[in-house]
Coordinates of C-alpha atoms (C1' of nucleotides) in Angstrom, one line a residue:
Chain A
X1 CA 0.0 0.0 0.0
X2 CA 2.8 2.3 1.3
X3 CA 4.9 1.5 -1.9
X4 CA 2.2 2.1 -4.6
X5 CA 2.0 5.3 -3.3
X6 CA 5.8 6.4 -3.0
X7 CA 5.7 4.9 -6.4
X8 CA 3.2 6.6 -8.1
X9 CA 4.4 10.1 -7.2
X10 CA 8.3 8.8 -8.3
X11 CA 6.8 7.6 -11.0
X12 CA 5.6 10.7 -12.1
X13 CA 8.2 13.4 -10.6
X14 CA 6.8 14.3 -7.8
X15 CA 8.5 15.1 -4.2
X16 CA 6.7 13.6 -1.6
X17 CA 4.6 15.2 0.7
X18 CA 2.2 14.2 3.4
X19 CA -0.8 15.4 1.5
X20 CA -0.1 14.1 -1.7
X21 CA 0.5 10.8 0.2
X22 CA -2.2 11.0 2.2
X23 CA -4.8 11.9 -0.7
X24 CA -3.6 8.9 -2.9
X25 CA -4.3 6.4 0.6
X26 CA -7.6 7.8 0.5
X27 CA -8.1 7.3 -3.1
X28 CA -6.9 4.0 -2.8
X29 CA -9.1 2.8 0.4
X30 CA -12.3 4.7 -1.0
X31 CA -12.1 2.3 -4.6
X32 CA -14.8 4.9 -5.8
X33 CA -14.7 8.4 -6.7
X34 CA -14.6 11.2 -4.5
X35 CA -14.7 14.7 -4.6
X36 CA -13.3 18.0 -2.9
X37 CA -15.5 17.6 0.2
X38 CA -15.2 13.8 0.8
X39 CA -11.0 14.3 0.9
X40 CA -11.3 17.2 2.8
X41 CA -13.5 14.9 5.6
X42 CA -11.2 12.1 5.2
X43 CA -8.3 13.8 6.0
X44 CA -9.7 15.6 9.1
X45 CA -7.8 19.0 9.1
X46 CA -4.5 17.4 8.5
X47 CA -4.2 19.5 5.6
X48 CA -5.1 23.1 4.4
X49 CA -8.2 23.2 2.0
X50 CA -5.9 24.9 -0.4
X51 CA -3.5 22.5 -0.7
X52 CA -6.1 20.1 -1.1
X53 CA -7.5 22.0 -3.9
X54 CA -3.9 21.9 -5.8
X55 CA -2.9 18.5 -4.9
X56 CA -5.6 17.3 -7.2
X57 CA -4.8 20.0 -9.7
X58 CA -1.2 18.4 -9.9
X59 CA -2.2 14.9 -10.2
X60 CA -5.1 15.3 -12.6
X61 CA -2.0 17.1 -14.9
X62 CA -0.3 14.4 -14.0
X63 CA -2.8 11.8 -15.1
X64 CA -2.6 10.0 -11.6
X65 CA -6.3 11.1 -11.5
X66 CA -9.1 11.6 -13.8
X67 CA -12.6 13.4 -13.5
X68 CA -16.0 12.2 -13.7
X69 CA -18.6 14.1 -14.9
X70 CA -22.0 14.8 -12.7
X71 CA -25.1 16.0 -12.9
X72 CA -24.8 18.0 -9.9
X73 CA -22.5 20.6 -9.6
X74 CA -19.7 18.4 -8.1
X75 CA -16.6 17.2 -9.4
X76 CA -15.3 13.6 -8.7
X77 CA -12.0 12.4 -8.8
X78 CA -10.6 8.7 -9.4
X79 CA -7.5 6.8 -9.6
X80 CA -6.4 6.0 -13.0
X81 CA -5.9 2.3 -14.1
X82 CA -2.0 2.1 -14.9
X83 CA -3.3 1.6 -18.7
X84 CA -3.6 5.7 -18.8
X85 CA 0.0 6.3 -19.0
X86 CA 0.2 10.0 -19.2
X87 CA -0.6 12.0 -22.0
X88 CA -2.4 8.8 -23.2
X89 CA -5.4 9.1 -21.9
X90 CA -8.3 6.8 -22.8
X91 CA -10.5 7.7 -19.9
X92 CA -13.3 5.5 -21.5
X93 CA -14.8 4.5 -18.8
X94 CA -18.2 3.8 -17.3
X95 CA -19.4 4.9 -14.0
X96 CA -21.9 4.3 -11.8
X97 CA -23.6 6.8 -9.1
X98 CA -25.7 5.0 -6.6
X99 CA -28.9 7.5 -6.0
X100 CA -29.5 5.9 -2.5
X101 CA -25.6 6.1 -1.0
X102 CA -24.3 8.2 -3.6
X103 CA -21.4 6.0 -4.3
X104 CA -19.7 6.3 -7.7
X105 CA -18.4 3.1 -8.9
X106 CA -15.9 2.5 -12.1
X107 CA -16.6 0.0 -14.5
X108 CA -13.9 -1.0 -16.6
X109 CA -16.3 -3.0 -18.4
X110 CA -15.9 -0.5 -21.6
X111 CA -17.8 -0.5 -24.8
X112 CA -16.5 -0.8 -28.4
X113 CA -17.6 2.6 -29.9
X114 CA -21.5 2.8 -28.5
X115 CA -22.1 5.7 -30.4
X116 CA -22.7 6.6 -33.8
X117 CA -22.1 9.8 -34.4
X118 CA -23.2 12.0 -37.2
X119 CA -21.1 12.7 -40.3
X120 CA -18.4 15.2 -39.5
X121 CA -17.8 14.2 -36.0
X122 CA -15.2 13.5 -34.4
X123 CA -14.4 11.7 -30.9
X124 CA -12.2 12.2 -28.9
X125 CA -13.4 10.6 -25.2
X126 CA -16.3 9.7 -24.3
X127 CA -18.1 9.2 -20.7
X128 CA -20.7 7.3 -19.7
X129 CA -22.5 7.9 -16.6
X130 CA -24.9 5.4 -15.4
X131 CA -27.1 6.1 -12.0
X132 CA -29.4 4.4 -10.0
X133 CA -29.0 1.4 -7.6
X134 CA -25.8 -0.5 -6.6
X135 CA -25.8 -4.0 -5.3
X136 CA -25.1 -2.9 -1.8
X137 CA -28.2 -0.8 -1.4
X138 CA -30.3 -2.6 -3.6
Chain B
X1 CA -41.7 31.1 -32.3
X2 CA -43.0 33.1 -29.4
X3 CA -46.1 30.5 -30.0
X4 CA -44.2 27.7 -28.9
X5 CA -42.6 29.9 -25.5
X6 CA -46.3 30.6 -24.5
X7 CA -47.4 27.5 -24.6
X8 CA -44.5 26.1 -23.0
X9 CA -45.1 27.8 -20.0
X10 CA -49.1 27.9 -20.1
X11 CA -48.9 24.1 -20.3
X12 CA -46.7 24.0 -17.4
X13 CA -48.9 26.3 -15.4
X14 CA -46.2 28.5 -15.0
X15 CA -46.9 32.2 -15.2
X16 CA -45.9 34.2 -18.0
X17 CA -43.1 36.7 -17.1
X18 CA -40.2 38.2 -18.9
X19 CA -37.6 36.4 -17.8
X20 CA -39.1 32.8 -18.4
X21 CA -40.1 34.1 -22.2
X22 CA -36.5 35.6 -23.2
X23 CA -35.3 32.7 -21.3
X24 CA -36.8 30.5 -23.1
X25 CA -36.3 32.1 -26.1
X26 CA -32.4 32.0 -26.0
X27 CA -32.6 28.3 -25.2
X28 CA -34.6 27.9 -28.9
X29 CA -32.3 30.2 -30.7
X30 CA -29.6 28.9 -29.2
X31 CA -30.3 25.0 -30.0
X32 CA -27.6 23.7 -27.6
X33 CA -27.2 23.6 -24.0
X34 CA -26.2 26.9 -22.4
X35 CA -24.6 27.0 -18.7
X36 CA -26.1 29.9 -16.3
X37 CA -23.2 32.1 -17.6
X38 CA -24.0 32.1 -21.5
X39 CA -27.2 33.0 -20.4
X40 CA -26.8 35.6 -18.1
X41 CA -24.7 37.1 -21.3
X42 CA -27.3 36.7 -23.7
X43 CA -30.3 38.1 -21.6
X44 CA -28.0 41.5 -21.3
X45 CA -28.3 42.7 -17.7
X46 CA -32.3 42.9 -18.1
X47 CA -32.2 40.5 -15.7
X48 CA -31.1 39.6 -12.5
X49 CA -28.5 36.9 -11.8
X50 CA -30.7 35.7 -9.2
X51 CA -33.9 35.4 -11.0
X52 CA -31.9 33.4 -13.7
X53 CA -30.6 31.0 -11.4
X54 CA -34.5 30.3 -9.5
X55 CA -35.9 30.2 -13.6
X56 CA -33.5 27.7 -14.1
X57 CA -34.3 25.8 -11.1
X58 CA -38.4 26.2 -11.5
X59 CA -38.0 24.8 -15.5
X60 CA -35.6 21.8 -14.2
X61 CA -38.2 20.7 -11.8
X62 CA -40.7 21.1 -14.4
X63 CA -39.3 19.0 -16.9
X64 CA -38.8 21.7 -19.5
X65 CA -35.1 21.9 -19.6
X66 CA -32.6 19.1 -18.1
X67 CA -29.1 19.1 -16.8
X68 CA -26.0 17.9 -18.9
X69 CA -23.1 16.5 -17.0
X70 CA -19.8 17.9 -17.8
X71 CA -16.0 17.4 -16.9
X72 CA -15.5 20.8 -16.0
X73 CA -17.8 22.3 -13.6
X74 CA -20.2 24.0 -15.1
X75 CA -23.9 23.0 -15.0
X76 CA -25.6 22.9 -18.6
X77 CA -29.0 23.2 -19.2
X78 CA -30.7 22.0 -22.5
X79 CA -34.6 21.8 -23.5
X80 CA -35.9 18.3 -23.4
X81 CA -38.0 17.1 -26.0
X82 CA -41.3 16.5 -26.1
X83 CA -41.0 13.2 -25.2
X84 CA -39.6 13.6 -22.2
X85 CA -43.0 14.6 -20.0
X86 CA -43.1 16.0 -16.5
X87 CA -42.6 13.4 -14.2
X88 CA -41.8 10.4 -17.3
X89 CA -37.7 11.9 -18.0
X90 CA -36.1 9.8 -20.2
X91 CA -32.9 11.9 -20.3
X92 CA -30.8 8.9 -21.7
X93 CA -29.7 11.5 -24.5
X94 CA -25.9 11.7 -26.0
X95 CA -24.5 14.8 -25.7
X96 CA -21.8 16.0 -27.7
X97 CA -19.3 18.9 -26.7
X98 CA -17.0 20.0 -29.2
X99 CA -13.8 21.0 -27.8
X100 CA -12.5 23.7 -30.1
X101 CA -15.9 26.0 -30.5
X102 CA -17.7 24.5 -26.9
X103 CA -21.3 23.8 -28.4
X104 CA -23.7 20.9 -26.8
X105 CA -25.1 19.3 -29.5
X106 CA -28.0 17.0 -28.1
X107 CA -28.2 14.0 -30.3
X108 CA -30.8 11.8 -30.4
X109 CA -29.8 8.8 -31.6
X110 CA -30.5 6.7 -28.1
X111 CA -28.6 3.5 -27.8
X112 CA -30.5 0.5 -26.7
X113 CA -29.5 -0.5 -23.0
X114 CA -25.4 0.1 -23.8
X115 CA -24.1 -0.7 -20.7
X116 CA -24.0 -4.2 -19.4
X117 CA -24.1 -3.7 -15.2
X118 CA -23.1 -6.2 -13.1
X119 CA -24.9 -8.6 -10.6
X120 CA -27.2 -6.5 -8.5
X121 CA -26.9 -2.9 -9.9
X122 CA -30.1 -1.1 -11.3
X123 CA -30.1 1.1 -14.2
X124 CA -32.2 4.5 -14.0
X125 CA -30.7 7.1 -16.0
X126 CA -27.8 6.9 -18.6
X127 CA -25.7 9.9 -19.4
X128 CA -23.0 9.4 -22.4
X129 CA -21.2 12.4 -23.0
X130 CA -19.2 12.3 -25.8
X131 CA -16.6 15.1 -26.4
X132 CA -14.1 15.7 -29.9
X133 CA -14.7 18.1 -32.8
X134 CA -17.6 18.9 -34.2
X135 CA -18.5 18.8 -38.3
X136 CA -18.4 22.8 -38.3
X137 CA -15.1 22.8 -36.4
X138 CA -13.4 19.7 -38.7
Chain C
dG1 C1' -57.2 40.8 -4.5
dT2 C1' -54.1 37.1 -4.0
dA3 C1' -50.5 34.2 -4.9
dA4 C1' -46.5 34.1 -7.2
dC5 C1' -42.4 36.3 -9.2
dT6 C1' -38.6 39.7 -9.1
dG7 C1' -34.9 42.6 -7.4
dC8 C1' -31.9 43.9 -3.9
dA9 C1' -29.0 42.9 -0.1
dA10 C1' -26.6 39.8 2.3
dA11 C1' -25.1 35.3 3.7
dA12 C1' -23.1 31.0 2.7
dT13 C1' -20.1 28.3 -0.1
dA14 C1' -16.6 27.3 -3.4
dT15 C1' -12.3 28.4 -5.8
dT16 C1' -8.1 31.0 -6.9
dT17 C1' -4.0 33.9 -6.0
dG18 C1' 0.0 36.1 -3.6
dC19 C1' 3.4 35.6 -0.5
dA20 C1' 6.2 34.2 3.3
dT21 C1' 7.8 30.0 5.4
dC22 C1' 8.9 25.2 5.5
dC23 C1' 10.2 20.8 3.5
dT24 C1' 12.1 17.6 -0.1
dT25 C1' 15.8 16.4 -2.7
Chain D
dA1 C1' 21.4 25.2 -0.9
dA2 C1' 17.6 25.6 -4.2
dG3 C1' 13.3 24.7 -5.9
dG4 C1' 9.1 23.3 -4.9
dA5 C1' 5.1 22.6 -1.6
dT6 C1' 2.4 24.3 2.1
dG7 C1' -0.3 27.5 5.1
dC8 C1' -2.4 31.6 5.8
dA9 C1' -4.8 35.7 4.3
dA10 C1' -7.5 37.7 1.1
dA11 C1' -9.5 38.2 -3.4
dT12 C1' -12.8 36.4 -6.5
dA13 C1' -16.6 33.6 -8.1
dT14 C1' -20.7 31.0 -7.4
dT15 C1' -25.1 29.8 -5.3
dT16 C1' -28.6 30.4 -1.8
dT17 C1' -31.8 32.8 1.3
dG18 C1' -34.9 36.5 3.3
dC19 C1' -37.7 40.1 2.5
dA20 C1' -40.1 44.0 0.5
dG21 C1' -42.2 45.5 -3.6
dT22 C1' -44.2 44.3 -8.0
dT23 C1' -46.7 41.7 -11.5
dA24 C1' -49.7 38.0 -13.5
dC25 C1' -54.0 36.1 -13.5

DNA sequence: GTAACTGCAAAATATTTGCATCCTT
DNA sequence: AAGGATGCAAATATTTTGCAGTTAC
């Protein structure tokens, strides 16, 4: 546990920190996404909101971490699988965001091109958001 | 075209007002979906910014417009079709966002159940947003 | 006339920036 | 020792709430 996170942020040129250490356990226990808020609860008040707010600046640049897209307002964060190597993105992925306990799940289950898209189009990513129940609250 | 604005909100039983016609105006001229900002630009400063934000909120909960997900923060807000009836949403639309001129496109080509969920999981609402460069942009 | 809508002011919340200090390498 | 990361303060942006005045029906 310890060494995937020392190695992810050699990995990627980092200096390690407390917080980015910290954050990347977190990410690792939670499995799911998380946003702003959830870290900031997770890490008591270890850590100044600020910092916080530019660790995951630098890892999304760094590709460690990805966003999801909601419907709300929020903005979720999740580990990347080791397959997006940096600057190759592929963040194809499905996700899933239990109404009842609001917890966003990744697929990796991903489709072979879903969508048909009208002449002239081009894609580039794609995201697919799935909600309603998961098996836990089902 | 102002037909179709009255009768928008007469068969809601909203009141008519200013604000909900040129609202509702911009979101027909404008085709695609429009974030609180593009239309606090486009209604001038006739209006103010909180009587945008609670007409957005009283059309959402009416079923005339819906929310877009999107990476970034912003909230989008398109007009649903006619299909999608107060209380009945079927909001599984694709969205596409092209990423050199911004525009929502709402395409309605709707895949047939796309995602396979696991064991347990219940699907409610889909969201697929697709993002690239659009045919005006190619 | 009454209920609902709007504008204004202000509160609450979220995010960004500048700078001095501290920590990693 | 040097560059980068952090914490604090403050600026900026976003969204919500309360209330008085106005408008739609």
């Amino acid at each position: 546990m310890a060494f995937d996170v020392l190695d992810i942020l050699k990995r990627n040129n980092l200096s390690v920190t407390d917080s980015r250490k910290k954050i990347l356990e977190i990410f690792q226990q939670a499995g799911g996404a998380l946003d702003h808020a959830d870290i900031e609860k997770k890490t008591g008040d270890s850590f100044d909101r600020v910092t916080i707010y530019r660790t995951l600046q630098t890892f999304e640049a760094k590709g460690i971490i990805h966003t999801i897209p909601t419907i709300d307002n929020s903005i979720l964060y999740a580990l990347c699988k080791e397959e997006c190597s940096q600057g190759n993105h592929r963040d194809n992925h499905i996700h899933f965001i239990c109404d009842n306990c609001n917890t966003t799940y990744c697929l990796n289950h991903i489709p072979q091109s879903v969508v048909q898209l009208p002449e002239g189009f081009t894609e580039k990513r794609t995201d697919i958001i799935v909600s309603g129940i998961c098996n836990k609250c089902k």
